[in-house]
PDB file of C-alpha atoms in Angstrom:
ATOM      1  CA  UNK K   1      36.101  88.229  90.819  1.00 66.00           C
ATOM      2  CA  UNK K   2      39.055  85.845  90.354  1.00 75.00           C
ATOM      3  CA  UNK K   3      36.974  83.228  93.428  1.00 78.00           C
ATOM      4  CA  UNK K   4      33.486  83.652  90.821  1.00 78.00           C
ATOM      5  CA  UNK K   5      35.666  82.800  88.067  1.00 77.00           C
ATOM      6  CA  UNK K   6      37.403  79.574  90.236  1.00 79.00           C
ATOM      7  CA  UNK K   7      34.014  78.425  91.108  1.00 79.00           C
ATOM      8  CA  UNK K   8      32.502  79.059  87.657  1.00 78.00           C
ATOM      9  CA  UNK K   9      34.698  76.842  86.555  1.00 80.00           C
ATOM     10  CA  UNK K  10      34.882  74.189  89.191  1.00 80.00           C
ATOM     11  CA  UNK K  11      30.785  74.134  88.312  1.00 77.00           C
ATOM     12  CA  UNK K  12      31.958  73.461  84.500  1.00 79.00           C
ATOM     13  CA  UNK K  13      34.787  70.938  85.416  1.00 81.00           C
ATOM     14  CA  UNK K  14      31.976  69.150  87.319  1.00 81.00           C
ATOM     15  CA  UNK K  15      28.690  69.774  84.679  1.00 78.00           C
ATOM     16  CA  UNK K  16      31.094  68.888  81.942  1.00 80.00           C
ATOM     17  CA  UNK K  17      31.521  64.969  83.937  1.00 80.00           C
ATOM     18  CA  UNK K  18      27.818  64.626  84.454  1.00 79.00           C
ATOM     19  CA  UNK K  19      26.858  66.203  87.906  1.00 78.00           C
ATOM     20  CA  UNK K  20      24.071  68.673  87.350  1.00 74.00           C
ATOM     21  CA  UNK K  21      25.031  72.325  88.756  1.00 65.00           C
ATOM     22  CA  UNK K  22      23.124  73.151  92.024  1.00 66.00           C
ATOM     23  CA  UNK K  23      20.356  75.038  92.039  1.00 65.00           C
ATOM     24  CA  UNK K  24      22.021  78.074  93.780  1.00 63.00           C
ATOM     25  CA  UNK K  25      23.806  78.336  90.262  1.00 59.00           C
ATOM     26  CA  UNK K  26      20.898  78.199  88.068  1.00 59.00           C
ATOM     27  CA  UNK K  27      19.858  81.564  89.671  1.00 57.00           C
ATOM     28  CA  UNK K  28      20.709  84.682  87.349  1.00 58.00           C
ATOM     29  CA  UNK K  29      22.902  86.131  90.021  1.00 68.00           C
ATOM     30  CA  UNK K  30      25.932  85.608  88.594  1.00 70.00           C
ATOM     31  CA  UNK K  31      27.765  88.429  87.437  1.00 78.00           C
ATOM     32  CA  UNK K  32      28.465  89.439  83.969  1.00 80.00           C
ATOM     33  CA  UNK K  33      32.746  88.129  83.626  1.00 80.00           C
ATOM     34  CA  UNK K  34      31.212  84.394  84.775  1.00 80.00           C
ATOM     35  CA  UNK K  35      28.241  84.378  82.190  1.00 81.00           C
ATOM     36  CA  UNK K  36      30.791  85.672  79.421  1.00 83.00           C
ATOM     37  CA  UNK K  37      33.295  82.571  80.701  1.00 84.00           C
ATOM     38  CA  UNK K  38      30.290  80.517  80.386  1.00 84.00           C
ATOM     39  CA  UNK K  39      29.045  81.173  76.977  1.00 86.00           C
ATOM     40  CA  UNK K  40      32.962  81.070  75.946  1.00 86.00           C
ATOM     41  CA  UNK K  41      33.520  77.697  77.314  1.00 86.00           C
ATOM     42  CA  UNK K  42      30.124  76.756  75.622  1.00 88.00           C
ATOM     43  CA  UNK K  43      31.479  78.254  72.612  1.00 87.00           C
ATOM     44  CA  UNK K  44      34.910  76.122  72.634  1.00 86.00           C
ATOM     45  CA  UNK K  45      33.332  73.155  73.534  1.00 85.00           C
ATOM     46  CA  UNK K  46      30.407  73.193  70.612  1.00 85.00           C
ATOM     47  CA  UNK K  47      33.704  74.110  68.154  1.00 85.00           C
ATOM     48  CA  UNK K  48      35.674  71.312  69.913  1.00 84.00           C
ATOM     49  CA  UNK K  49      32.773  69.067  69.258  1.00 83.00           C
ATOM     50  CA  UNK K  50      32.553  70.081  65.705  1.00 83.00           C
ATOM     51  CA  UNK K  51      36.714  69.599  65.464  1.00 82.00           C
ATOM     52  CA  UNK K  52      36.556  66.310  66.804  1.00 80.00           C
ATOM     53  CA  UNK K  53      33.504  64.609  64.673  1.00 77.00           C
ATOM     54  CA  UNK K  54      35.290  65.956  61.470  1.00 73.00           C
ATOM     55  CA  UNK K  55      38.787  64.429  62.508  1.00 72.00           C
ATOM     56  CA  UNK K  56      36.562  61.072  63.303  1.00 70.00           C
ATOM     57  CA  UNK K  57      35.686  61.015  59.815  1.00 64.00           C
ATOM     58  CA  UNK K  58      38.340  62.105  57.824  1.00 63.00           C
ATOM     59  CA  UNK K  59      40.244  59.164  59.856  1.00 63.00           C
ATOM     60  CA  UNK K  60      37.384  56.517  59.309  1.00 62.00           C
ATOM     61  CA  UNK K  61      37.269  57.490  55.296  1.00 60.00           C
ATOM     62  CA  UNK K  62      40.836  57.622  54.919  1.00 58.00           C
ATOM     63  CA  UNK K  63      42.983  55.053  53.623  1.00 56.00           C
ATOM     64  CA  UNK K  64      46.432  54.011  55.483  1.00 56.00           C
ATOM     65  CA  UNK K  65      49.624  55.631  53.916  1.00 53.00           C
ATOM     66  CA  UNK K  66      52.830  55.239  54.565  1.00 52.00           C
ATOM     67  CA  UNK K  67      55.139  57.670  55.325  1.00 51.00           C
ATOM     68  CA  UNK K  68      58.781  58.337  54.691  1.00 49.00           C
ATOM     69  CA  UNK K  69      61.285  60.855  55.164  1.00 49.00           C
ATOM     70  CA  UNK K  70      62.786  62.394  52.557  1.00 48.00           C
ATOM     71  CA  UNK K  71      65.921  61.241  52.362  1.00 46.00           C
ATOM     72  CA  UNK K  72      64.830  57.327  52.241  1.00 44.00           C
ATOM     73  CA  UNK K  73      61.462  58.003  49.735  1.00 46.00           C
ATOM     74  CA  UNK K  74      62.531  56.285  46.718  1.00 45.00           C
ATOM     75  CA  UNK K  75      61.623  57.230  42.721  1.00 44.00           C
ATOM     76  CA  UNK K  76      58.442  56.530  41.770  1.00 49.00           C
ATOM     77  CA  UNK K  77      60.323  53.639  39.507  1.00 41.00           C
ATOM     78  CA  UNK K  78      62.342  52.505  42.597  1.00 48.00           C
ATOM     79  CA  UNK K  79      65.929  53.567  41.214  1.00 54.00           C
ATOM     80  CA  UNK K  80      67.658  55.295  44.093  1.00 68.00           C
ATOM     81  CA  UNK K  81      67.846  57.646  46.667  1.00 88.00           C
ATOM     82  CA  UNK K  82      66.176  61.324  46.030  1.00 89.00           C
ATOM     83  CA  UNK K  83      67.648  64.575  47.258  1.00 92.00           C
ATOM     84  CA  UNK K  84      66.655  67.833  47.893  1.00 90.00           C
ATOM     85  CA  UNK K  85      67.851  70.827  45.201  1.00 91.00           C
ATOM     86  CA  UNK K  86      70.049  72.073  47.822  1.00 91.00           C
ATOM     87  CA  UNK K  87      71.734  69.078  48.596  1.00 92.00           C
ATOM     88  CA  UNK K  88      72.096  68.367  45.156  1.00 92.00           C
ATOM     89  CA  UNK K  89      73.422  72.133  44.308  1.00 92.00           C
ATOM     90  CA  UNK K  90      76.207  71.572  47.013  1.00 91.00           C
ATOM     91  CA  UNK K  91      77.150  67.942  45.625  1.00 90.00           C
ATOM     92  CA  UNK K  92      76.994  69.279  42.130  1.00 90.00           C
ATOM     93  CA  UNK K  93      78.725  72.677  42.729  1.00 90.00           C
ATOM     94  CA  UNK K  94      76.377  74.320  40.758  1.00 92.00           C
ATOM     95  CA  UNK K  95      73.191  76.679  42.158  1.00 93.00           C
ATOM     96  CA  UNK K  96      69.653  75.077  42.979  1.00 92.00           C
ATOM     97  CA  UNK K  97      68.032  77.001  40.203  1.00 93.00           C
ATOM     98  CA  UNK K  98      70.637  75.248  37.337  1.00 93.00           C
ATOM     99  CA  UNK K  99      69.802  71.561  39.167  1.00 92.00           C
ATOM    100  CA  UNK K 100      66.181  72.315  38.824  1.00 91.00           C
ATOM    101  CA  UNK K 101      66.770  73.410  35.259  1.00 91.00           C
ATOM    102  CA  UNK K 102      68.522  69.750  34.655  1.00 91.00           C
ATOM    103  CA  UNK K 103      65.669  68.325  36.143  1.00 90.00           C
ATOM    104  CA  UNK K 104      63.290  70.188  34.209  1.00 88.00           C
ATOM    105  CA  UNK K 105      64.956  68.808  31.227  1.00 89.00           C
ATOM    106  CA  UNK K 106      65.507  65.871  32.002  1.00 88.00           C
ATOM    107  CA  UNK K 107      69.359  65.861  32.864  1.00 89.00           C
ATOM    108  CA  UNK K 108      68.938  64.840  36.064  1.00 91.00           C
ATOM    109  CA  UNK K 109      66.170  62.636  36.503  1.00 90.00           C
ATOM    110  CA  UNK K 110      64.233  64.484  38.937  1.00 89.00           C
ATOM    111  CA  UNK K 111      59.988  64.687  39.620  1.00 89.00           C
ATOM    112  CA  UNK K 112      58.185  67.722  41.798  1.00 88.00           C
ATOM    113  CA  UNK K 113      56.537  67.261  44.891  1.00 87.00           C
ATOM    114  CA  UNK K 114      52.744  68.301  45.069  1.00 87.00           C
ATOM    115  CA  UNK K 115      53.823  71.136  47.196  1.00 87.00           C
ATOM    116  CA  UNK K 116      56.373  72.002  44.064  1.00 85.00           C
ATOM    117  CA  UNK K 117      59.277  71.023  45.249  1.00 87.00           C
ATOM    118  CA  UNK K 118      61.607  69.048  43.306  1.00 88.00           C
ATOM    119  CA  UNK K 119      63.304  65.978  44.211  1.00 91.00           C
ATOM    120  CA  UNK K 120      66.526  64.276  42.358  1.00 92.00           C
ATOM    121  CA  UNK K 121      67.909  61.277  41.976  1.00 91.00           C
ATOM    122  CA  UNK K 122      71.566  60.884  43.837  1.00 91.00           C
ATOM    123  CA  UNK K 123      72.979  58.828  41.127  1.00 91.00           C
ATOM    124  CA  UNK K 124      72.035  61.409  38.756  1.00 91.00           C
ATOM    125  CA  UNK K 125      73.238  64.506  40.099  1.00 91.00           C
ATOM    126  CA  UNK K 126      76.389  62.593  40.845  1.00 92.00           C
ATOM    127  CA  UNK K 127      77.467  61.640  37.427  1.00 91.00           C
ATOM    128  CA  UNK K 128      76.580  65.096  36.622  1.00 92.00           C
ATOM    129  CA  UNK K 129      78.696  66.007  38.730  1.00 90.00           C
ATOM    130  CA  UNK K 130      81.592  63.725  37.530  1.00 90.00           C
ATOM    131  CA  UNK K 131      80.856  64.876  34.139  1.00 89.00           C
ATOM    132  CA  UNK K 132      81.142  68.553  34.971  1.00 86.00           C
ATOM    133  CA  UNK K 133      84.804  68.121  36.969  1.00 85.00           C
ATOM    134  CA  UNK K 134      86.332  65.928  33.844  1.00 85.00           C
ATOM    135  CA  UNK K 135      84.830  68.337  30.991  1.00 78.00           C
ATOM    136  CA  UNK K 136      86.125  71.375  33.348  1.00 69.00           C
ATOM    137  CA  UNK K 137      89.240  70.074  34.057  1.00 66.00           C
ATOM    138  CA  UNK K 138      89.040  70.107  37.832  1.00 57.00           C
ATOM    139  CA  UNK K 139      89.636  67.956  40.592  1.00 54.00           C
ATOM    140  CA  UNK K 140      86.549  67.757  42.434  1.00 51.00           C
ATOM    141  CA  UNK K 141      85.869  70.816  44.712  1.00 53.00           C
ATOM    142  CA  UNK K 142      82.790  72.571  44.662  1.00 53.00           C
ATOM    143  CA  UNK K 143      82.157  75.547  42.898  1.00 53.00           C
ATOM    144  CA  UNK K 144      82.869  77.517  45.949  1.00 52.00           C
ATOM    145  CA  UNK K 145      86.250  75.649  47.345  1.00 54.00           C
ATOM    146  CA  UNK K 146      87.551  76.127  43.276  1.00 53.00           C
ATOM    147  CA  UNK K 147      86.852  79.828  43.115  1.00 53.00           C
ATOM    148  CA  UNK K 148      88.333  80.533  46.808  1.00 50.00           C
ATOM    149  CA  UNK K 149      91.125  79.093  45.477  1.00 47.00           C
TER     150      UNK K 149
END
């Protein structure tokens, strides 16, 4: 079984670069595990086919687009760096859900991603945060390091 399957495949390997299969493997002698390999592989490669002239032209009627990370993707206005809600949350000392509340109305200049998440402006969240620490009377710690103590 496993030397049928070897050679079924060799045959493939070779059919698949242009050598026609000898005629001792066009007879219908083979048994039924190497004609179920063969109509899989025929299978995969039809769907591979199919895979690879859609990816040709999504690519060919695409435009270029630049990509950045999201750390060093700017506003769309160009004013400064944009952070995550959780990176803002931990700058701010306050919980993701209150910085996406700011941003929601319009504290903290923010905008959301189309796969809705929201991005903030650095500069933003920390002036918030300066404003929060002088109106509360603290030093600077995060909510966290001021209520351990």
């Amino acid at each position: 079984m496993t030397a049928e399957l070897a050679a079924a495949l060799d045959l493939l390997a070779a059919f698949v670069g242009g050598t026609p299969p000898p005629a001792a493997c066009r007879s219908p002698r083979l048994s039924r595990a190497v004609v179920a390999v063969r109509a899989a592989a025929r299978d995969a490669a039809v769907e591979y086919q199919r895979q690879q002239s859609r990816q040709s032209f999504v690519a060919a009627s695409a435009s270029p687009v630049a990509v950045l990370a999201a750390p060093q993707a700017l506003s769309p206005l160009g004013q400064g760096e944009e952070i995550t809600t959780g990176q803002a949350a931990t700058i701010a000392g306050v919980t993701e859900t209150r910085i996406r509340q700011l941003a929601a109305a319009g504290t903290i200049q923010g905008r959301k991603t189309p796969r809705n998440v929201w991005m903030v402006h650095l500069d933003d969240v920390r002036a918030y945060a300066a404003q929060r620490r002088t109106r509360s009377g603290t030093d600077g710690g995060t909510h966290t390091e001021r209520a351990a103590g």
